[in-house]
GROMACS .gro file of C-alpha atoms in nm:
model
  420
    1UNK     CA    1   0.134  -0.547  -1.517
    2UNK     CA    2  -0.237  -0.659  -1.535
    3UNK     CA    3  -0.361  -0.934  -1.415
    4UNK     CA    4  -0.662  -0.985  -1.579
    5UNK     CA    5  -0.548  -1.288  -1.734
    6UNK     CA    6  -0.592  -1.481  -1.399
    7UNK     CA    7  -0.936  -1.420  -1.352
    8UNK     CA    8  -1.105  -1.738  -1.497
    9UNK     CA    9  -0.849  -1.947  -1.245
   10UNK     CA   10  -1.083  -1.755  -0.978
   11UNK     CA   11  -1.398  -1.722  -1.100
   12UNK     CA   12  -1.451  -2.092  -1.100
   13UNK     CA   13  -1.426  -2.143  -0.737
   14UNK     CA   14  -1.200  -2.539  -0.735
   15UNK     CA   15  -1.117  -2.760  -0.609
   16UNK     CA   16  -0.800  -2.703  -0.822
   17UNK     CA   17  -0.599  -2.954  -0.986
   18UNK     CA   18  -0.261  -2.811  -1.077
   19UNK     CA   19   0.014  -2.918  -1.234
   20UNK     CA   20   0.383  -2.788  -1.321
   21UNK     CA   21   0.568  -2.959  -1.590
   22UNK     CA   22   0.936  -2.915  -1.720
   23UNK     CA   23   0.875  -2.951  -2.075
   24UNK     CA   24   1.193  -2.846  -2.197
   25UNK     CA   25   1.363  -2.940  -2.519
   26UNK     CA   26   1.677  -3.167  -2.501
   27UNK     CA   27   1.988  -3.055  -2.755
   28UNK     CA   28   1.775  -2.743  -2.869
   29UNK     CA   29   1.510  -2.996  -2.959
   30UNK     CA   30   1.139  -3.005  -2.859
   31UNK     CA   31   1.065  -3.215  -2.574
   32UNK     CA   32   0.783  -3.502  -2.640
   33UNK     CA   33   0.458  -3.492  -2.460
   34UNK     CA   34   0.518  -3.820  -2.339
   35UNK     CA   35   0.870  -3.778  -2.244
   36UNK     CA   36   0.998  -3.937  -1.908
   37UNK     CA   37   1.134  -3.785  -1.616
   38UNK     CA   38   1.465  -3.899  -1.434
   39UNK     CA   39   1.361  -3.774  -1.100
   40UNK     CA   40   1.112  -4.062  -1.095
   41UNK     CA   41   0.824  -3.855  -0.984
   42UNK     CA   42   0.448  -3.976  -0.959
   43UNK     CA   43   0.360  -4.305  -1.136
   44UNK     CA   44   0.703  -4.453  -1.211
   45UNK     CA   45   1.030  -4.307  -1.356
   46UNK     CA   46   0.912  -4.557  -1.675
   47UNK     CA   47   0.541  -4.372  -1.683
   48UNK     CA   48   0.469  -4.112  -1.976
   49UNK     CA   49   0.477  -3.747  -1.819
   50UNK     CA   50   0.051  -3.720  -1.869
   51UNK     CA   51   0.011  -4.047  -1.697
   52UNK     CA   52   0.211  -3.960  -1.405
   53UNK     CA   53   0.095  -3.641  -1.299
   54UNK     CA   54  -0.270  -3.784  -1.339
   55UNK     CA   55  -0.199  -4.058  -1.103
   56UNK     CA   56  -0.050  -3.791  -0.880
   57UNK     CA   57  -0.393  -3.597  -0.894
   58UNK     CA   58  -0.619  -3.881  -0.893
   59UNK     CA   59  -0.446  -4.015  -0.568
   60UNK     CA   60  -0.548  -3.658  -0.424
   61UNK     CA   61  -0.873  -3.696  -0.506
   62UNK     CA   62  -0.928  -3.507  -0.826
   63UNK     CA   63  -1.226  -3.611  -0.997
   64UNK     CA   64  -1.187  -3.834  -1.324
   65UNK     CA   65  -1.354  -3.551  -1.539
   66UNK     CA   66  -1.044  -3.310  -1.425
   67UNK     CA   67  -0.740  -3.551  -1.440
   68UNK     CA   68  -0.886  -3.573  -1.793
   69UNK     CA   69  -0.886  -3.251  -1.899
   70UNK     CA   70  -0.542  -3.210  -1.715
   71UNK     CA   71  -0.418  -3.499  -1.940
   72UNK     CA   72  -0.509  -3.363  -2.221
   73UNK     CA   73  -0.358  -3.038  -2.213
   74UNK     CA   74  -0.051  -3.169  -2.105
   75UNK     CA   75  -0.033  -3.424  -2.390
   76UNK     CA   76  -0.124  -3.146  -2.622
   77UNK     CA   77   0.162  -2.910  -2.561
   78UNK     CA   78   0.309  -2.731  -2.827
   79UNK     CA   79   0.625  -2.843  -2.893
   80UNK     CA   80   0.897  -2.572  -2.812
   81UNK     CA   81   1.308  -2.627  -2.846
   82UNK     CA   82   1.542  -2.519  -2.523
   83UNK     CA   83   1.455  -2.488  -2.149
   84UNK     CA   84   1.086  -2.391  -2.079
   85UNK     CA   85   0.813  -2.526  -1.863
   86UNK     CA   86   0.407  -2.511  -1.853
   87UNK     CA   87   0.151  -2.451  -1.613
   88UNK     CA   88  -0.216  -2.636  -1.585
   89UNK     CA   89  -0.473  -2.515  -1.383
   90UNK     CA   90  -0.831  -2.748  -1.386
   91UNK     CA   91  -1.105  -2.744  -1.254
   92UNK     CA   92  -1.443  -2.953  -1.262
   93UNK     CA   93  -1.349  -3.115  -1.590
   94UNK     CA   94  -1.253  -2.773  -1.773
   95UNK     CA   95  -0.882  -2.621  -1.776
   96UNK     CA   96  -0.902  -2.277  -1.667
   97UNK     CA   97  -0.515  -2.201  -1.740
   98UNK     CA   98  -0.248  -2.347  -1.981
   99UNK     CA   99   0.032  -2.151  -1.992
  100UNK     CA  100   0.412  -2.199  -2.125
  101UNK     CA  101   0.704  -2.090  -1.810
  102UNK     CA  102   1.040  -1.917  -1.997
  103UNK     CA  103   1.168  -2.083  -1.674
  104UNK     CA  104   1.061  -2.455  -1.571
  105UNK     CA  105   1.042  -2.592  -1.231
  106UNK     CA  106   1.281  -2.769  -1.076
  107UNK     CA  107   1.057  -3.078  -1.071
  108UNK     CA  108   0.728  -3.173  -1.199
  109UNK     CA  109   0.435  -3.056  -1.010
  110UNK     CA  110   0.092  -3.198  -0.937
  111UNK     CA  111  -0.124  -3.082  -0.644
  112UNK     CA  112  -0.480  -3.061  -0.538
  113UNK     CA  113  -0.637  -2.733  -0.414
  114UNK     CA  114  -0.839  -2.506  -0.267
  115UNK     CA  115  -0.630  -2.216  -0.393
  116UNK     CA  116  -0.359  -2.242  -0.641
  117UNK     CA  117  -0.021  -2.075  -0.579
  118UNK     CA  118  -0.004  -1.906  -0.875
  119UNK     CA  119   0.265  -1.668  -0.786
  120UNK     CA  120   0.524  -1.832  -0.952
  121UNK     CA  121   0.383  -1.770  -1.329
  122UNK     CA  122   0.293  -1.389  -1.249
  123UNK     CA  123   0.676  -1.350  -1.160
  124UNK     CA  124   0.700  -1.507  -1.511
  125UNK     CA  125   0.502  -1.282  -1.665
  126UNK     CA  126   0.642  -0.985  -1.566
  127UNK     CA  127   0.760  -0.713  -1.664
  128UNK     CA  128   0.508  -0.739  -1.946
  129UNK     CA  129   0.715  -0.517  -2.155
  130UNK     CA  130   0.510  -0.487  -2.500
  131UNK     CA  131   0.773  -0.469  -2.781
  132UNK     CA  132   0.875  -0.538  -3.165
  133UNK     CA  133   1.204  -0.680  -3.218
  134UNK     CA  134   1.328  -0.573  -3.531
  135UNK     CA  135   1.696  -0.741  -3.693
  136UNK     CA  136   1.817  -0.634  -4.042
  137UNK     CA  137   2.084  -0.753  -4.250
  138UNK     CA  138   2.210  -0.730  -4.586
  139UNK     CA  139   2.200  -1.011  -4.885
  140UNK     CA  140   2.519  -1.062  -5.142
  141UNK     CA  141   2.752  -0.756  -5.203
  142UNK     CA  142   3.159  -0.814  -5.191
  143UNK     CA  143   3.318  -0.794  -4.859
  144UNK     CA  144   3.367  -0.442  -4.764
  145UNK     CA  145   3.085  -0.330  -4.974
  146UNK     CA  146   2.713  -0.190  -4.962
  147UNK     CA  147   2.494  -0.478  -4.982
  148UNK     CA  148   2.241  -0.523  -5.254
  149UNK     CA  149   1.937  -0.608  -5.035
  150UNK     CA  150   1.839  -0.581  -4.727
  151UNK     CA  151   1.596  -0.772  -4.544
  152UNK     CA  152   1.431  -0.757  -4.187
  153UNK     CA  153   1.286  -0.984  -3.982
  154UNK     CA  154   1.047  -0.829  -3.724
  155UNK     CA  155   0.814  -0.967  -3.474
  156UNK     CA  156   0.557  -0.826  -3.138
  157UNK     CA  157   0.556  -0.965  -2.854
  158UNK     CA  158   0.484  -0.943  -2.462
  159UNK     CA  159   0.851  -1.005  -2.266
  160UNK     CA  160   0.931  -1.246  -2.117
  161UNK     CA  161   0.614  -1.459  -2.186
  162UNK     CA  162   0.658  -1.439  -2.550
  163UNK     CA  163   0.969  -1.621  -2.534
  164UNK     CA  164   0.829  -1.911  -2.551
  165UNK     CA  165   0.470  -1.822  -2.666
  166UNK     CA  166   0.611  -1.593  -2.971
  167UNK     CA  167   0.310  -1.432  -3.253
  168UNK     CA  168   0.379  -1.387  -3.623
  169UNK     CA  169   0.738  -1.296  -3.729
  170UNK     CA  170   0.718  -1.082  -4.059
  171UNK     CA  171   1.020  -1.037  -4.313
  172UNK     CA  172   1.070  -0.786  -4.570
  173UNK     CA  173   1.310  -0.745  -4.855
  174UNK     CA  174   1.414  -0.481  -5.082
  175UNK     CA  175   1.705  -0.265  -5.268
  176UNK     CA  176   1.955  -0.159  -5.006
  177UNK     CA  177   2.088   0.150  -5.140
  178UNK     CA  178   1.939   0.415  -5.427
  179UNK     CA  179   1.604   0.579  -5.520
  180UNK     CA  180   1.439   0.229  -5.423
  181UNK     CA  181   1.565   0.194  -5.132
  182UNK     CA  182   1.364  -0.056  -4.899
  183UNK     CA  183   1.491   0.113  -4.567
  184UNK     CA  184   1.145   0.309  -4.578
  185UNK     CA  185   0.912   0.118  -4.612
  186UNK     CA  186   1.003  -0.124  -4.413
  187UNK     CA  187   1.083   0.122  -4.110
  188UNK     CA  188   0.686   0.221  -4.221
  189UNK     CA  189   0.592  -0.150  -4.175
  190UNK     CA  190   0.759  -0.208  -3.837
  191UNK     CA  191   0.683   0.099  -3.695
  192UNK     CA  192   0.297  -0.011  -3.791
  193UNK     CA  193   0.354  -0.337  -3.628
  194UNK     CA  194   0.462  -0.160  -3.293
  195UNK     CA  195   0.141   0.079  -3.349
  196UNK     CA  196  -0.151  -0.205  -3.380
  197UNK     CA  197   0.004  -0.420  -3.098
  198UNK     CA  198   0.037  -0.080  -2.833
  199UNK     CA  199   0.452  -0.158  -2.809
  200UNK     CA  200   0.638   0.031  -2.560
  201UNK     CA  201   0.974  -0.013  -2.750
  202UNK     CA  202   1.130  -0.113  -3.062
  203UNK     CA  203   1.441  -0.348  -3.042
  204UNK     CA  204   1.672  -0.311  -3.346
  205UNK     CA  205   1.943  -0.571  -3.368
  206UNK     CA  206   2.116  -0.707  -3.683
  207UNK     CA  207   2.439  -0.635  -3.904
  208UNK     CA  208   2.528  -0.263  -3.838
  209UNK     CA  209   2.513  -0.042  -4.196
  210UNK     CA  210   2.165  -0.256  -4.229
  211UNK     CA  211   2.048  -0.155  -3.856
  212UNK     CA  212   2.150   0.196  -3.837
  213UNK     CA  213   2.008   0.250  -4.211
  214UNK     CA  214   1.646   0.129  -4.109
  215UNK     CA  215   1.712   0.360  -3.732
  216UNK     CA  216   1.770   0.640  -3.940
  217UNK     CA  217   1.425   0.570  -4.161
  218UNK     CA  218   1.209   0.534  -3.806
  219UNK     CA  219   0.988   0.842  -3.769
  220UNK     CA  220   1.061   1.047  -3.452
  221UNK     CA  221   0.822   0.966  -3.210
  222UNK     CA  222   0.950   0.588  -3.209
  223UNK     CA  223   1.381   0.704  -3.275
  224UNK     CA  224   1.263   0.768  -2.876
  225UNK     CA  225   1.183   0.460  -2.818
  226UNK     CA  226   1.420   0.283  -3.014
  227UNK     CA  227   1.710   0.061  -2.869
  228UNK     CA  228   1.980  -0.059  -3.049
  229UNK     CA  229   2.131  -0.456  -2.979
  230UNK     CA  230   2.493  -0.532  -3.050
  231UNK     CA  231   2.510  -0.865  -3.132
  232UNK     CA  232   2.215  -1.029  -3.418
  233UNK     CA  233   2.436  -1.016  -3.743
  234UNK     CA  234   2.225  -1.256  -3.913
  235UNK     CA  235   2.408  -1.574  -3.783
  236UNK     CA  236   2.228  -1.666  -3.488
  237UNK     CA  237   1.974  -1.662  -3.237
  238UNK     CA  238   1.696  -1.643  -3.534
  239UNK     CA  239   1.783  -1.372  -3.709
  240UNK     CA  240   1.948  -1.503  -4.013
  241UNK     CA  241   1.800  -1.862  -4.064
  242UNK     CA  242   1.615  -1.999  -4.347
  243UNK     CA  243   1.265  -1.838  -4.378
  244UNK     CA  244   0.941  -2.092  -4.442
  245UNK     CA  245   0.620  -1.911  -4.428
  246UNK     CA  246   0.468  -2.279  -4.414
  247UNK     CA  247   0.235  -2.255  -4.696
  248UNK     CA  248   0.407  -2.421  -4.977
  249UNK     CA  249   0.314  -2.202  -5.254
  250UNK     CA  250   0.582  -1.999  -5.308
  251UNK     CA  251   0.364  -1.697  -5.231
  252UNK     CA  252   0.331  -1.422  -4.931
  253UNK     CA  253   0.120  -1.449  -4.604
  254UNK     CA  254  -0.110  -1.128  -4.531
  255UNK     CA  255   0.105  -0.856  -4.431
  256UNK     CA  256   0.006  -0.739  -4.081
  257UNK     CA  257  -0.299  -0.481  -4.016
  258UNK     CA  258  -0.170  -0.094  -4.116
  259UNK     CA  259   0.168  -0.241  -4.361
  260UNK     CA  260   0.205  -0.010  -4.651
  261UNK     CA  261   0.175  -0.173  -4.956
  262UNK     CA  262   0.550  -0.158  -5.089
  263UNK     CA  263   0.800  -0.263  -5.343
  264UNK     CA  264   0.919  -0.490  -5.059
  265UNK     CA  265   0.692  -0.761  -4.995
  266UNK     CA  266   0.606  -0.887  -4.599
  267UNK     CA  267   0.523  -1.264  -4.515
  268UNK     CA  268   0.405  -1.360  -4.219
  269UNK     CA  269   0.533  -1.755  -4.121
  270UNK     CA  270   0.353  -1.924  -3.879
  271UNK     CA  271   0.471  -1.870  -3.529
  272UNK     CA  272   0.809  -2.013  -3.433
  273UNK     CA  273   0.872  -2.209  -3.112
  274UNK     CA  274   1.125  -1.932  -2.963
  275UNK     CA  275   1.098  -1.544  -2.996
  276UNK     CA  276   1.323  -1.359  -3.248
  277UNK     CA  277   1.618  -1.184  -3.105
  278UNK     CA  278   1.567  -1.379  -2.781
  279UNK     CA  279   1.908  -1.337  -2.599
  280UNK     CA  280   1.886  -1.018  -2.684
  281UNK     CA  281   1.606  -0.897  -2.569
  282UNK     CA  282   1.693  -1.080  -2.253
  283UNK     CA  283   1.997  -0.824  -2.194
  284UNK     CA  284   1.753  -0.558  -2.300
  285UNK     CA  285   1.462  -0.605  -2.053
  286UNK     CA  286   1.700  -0.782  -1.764
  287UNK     CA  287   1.592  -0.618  -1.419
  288UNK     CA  288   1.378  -0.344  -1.612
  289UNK     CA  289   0.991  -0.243  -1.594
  290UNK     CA  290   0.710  -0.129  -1.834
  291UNK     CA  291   0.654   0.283  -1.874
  292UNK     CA  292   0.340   0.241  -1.620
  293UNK     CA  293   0.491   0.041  -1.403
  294UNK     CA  294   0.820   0.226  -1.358
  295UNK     CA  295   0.568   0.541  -1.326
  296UNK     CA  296   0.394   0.329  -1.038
  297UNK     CA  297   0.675   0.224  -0.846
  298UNK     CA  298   0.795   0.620  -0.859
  299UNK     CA  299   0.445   0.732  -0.653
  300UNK     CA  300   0.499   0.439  -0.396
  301UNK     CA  301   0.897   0.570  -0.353
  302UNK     CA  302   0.730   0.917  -0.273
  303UNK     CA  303   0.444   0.781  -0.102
  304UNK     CA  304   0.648   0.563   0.113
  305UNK     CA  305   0.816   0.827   0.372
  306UNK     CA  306   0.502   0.947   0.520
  307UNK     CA  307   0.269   0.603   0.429
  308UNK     CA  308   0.028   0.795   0.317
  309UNK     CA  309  -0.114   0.636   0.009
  310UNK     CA  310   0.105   0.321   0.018
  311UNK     CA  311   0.187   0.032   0.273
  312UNK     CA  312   0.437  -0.233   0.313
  313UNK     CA  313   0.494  -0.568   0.483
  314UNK     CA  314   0.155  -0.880   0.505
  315UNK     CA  315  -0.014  -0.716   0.757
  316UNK     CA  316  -0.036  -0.362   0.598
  317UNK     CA  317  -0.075  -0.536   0.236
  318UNK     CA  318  -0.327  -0.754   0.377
  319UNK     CA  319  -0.556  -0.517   0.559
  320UNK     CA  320  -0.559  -0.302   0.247
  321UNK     CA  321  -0.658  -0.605   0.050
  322UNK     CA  322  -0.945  -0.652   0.267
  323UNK     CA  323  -1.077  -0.316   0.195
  324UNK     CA  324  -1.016  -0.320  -0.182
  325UNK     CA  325  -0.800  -0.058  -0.100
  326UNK     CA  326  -0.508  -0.177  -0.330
  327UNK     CA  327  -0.475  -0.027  -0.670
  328UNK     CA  328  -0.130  -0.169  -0.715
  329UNK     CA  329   0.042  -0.488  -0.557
  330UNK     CA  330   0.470  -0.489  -0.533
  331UNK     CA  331   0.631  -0.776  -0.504
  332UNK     CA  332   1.003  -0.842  -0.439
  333UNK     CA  333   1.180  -1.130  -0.595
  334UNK     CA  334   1.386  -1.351  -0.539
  335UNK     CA  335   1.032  -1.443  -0.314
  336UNK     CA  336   1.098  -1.519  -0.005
  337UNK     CA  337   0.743  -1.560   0.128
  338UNK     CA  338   0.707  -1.813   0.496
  339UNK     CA  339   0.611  -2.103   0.258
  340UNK     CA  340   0.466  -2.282   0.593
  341UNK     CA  341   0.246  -2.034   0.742
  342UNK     CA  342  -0.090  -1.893   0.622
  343UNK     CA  343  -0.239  -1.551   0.538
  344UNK     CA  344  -0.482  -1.596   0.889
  345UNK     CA  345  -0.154  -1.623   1.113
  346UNK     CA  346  -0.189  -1.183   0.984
  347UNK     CA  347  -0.532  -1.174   0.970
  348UNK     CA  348  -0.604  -1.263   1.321
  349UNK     CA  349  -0.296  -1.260   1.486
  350UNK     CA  350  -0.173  -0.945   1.404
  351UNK     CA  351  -0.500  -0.801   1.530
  352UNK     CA  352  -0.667  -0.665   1.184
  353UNK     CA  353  -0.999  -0.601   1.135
  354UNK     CA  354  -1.251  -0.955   1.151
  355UNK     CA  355  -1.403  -0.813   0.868
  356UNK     CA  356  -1.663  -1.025   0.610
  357UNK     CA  357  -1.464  -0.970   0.263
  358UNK     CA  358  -1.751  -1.174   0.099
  359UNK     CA  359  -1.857  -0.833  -0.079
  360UNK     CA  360  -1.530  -0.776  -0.221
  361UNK     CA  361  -1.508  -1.154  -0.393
  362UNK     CA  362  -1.214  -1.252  -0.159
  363UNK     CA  363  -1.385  -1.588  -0.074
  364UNK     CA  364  -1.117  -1.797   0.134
  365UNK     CA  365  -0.848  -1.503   0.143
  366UNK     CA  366  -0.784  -1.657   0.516
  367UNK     CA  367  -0.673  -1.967   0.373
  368UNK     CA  368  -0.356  -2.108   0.170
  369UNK     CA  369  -0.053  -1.957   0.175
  370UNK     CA  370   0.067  -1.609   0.228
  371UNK     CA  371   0.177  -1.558  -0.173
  372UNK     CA  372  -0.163  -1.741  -0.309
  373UNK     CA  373  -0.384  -1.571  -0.073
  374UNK     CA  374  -0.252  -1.205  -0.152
  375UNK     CA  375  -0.239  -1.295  -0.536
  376UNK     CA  376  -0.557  -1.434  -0.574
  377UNK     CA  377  -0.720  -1.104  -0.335
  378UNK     CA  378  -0.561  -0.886  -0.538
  379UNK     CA  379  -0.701  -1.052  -0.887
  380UNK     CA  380  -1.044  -1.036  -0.743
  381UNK     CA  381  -1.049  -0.671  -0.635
  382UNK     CA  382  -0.844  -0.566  -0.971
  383UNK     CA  383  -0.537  -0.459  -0.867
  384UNK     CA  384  -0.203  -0.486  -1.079
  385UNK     CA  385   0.120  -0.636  -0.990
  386UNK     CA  386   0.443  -0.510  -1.002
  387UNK     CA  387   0.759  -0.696  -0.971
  388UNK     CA  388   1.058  -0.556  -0.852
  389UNK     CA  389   1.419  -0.696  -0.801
  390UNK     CA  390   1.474  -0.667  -0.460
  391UNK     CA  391   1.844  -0.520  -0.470
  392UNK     CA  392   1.634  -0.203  -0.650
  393UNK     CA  393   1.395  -0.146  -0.335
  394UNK     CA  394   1.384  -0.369  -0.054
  395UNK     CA  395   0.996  -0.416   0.097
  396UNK     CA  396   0.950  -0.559   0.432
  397UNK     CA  397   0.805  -0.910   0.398
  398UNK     CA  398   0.885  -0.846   0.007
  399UNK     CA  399   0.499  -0.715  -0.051
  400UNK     CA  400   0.378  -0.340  -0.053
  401UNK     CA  401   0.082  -0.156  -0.181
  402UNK     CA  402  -0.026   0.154  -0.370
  403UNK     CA  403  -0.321   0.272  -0.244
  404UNK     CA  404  -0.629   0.382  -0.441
  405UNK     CA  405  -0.706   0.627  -0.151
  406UNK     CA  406  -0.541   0.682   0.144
  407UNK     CA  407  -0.747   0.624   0.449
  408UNK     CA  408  -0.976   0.347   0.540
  409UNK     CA  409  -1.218   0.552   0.685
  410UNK     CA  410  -1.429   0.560   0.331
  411UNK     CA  411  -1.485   0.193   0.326
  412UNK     CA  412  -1.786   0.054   0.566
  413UNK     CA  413  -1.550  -0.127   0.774
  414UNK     CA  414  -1.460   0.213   0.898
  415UNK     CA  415  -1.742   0.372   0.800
  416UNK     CA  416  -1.799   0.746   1.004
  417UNK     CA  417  -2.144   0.856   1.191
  418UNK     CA  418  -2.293   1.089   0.930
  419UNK     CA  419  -2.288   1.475   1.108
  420UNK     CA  420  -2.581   1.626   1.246
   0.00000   0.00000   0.00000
């Protein structure tokens, strides 16, 4: 997984204001943006969510430009049904990061700092699976019968962050069975979906003769990367309900970039607060990886035995970090990080080099926690992440590395007399 996304959060330096909100939905519903919390956190149990954590930040000596723009991009949440949380980074009156959690925290969050933990929403991000969830299902026809249409609903997204932060979700309809048959074209349509957004896999879920008739229409190359999803017969969990496009005019949205222009017509509506073909796509992805990523974790397995080219544990993590030497970060979870002691209690007392790592952009990598520390080096030196259930491979301290070479000797730390 990249983390490229974080780099703005960096690049600015802080103080930090952060804050961690439960935003989720009560009775499927969308939760408020001024919505109380029972736990009685900062300001008052009887204080709207905004004015609480602002109080919280202001009382740790935020700056009023910051608790502003904090406010304001908690207050402007978009309004999402079911559990989900949100994450605010700010910093000298501009928000850096505003991103929705599939999983909120256990309590609302506000803290002032020289280096966010930010660990917490890359676990959330990953695996990062690219995908287009696909569910079909046939219209009228008598029980026991070949229905007359069928129609898909399809949609891109990144999993698991586009559970809660879904795109467009397209729909086609057409002539189930015959010499018009709309199985083609709209395998043509989805397949170009999965093309222009770089998918990894295409999830097909729905009512069974409608699913395995738009499988069999799929072109080879992506039959390969096809799984079919028990479950999705048009009744639930957003694959059967009623279809808005939000425009009012009885007419179709632009069809997504590369859609064949067909006898069954595509709409794009306006993207919904929860992905399509969510719980299923849960059981698809649960404990899995991206191609590149599974391919990574392979060369640390068969790097690890002799250590050349990969490290485990803080200290060997951390002295790689300090040499940009890290082409890939793994991290177990659950994390079980030392939440009280600091990356310098490896630094210095593990006896690692007292090198400057001003030149590599890891500015305060000695300070904050062990987790924020090794995420934020990592960021700055343009590493990825992967994330890897630790009942799949155990790493001591939960952190390893992939190395980009093996061998500190070519950095200047380490740097060799040139030979006479």
């Amino acid at each position: 997984m990249e983390l490229a996304f974080l780099n703005a959060v960096y690049t600015s330096g802080g103080p930090y204001a952060c804050a961690c909100l439960d935003t989720s939905g009560e009775d499927g519903r969308p939760r408020g943006p001024v919505s109380t919390g029972a736990d009685g956190g900062p300001g008052g149990p009887g204080a709207p969510r905004s004015q609480r954590i602002c109080q919280a930040l202001a009382a740790q000596g935020a700056d009023a430009a910051t608790v502003d723009a904090v406010r304001q991009a908690a207050d402007g949440e978009r309004a999402v049904a079911g559990r989900h949380g949100r994450m605010i980074v700010a910093s000298r009156g501009q928000v850096l990061l505003a991103e929705e959690l599939p999983e909120p925290p256990a309590r609302d969050e506000a803290t002032v700092t020289a280096l966010p933990d930010l660990v917490p929403l890359a676990v959330q991000h990953a695996p990062g699976i690219r995908y287009v969830a696909a569910c079909a299902y046939g219209l009228t026809g008598a029980p026991g019968e070949s229905p007359d249409l069928v129609e898909v609903a399809f949609q891109a997204g990144t999993w698991p962050s586009s559970a809660v932060a879904p795109g467009d979700r397209y729909r086609m309809r057409g002539p189930a069975v015959g010499r018009l048959s709309a199985a083609g074209p709209i395998a043509d349509s989805v397949t170009a979906l999965a093309r222009g957004s770089g998918a990894e896999v295409i999830v097909l879920g729905g009512a069974e003769p409608a699913r395995d008739a738009l499988a069999d229409q799929l072109v080879e190359r992506w039959r390969k990367r096809l799984v079919l999803s028990g479950g999705g017969d048009g009744g639930g969990d957003g694959c059967g309900e009623g279809y808005d496009d939000g425009r009012g005019d009885g007419q179709a949205a632009p069809a997504p970039a590369g859609m064949p222009d067909a006898h069954a017509q595509a709409a794009a509506a306006p993207a919904p607060d929860r992905a399509l073909m969510e719980r299923e796509l849960a059981e698809v992805f649960r404990d899995g990886l991206g191609t590149a990523d599974e391919a990574r974790l392979e060369l640390f397995q068969a790097r690890r035995p002799s250590g050349h080219g990969a490290v485990e544990g803080i200290a060997g993590v951390v002295a790689a970090l300090q040499r940009s030497q890290v082409a890939t970060l793994l991290l177990n979870v659950p994390l079980r990080f030392p939440a009280h002691h600091h990356v310098s209690a490896w630094v210095t007392g593990k006896g690692l080099p007292e090198s400057a790592p001003e030149p590599y952009g890891l500015l305060g990598f000695r300070e904050g926690p062990v987790g924020a520390a090794v995420l934020r080096a990592a960021v700055c030196t343009g590493a990825g992440l992967v994330v890897v259930p630790r009942q799949r491979l155990a790493l001591a301290d939960g952190l390893g590395a992939l190395l980009r070479y093996a061998g500190p000797e070519r950095t200047p730390h380490f740097s060799r007399p040139a030979r006479r």
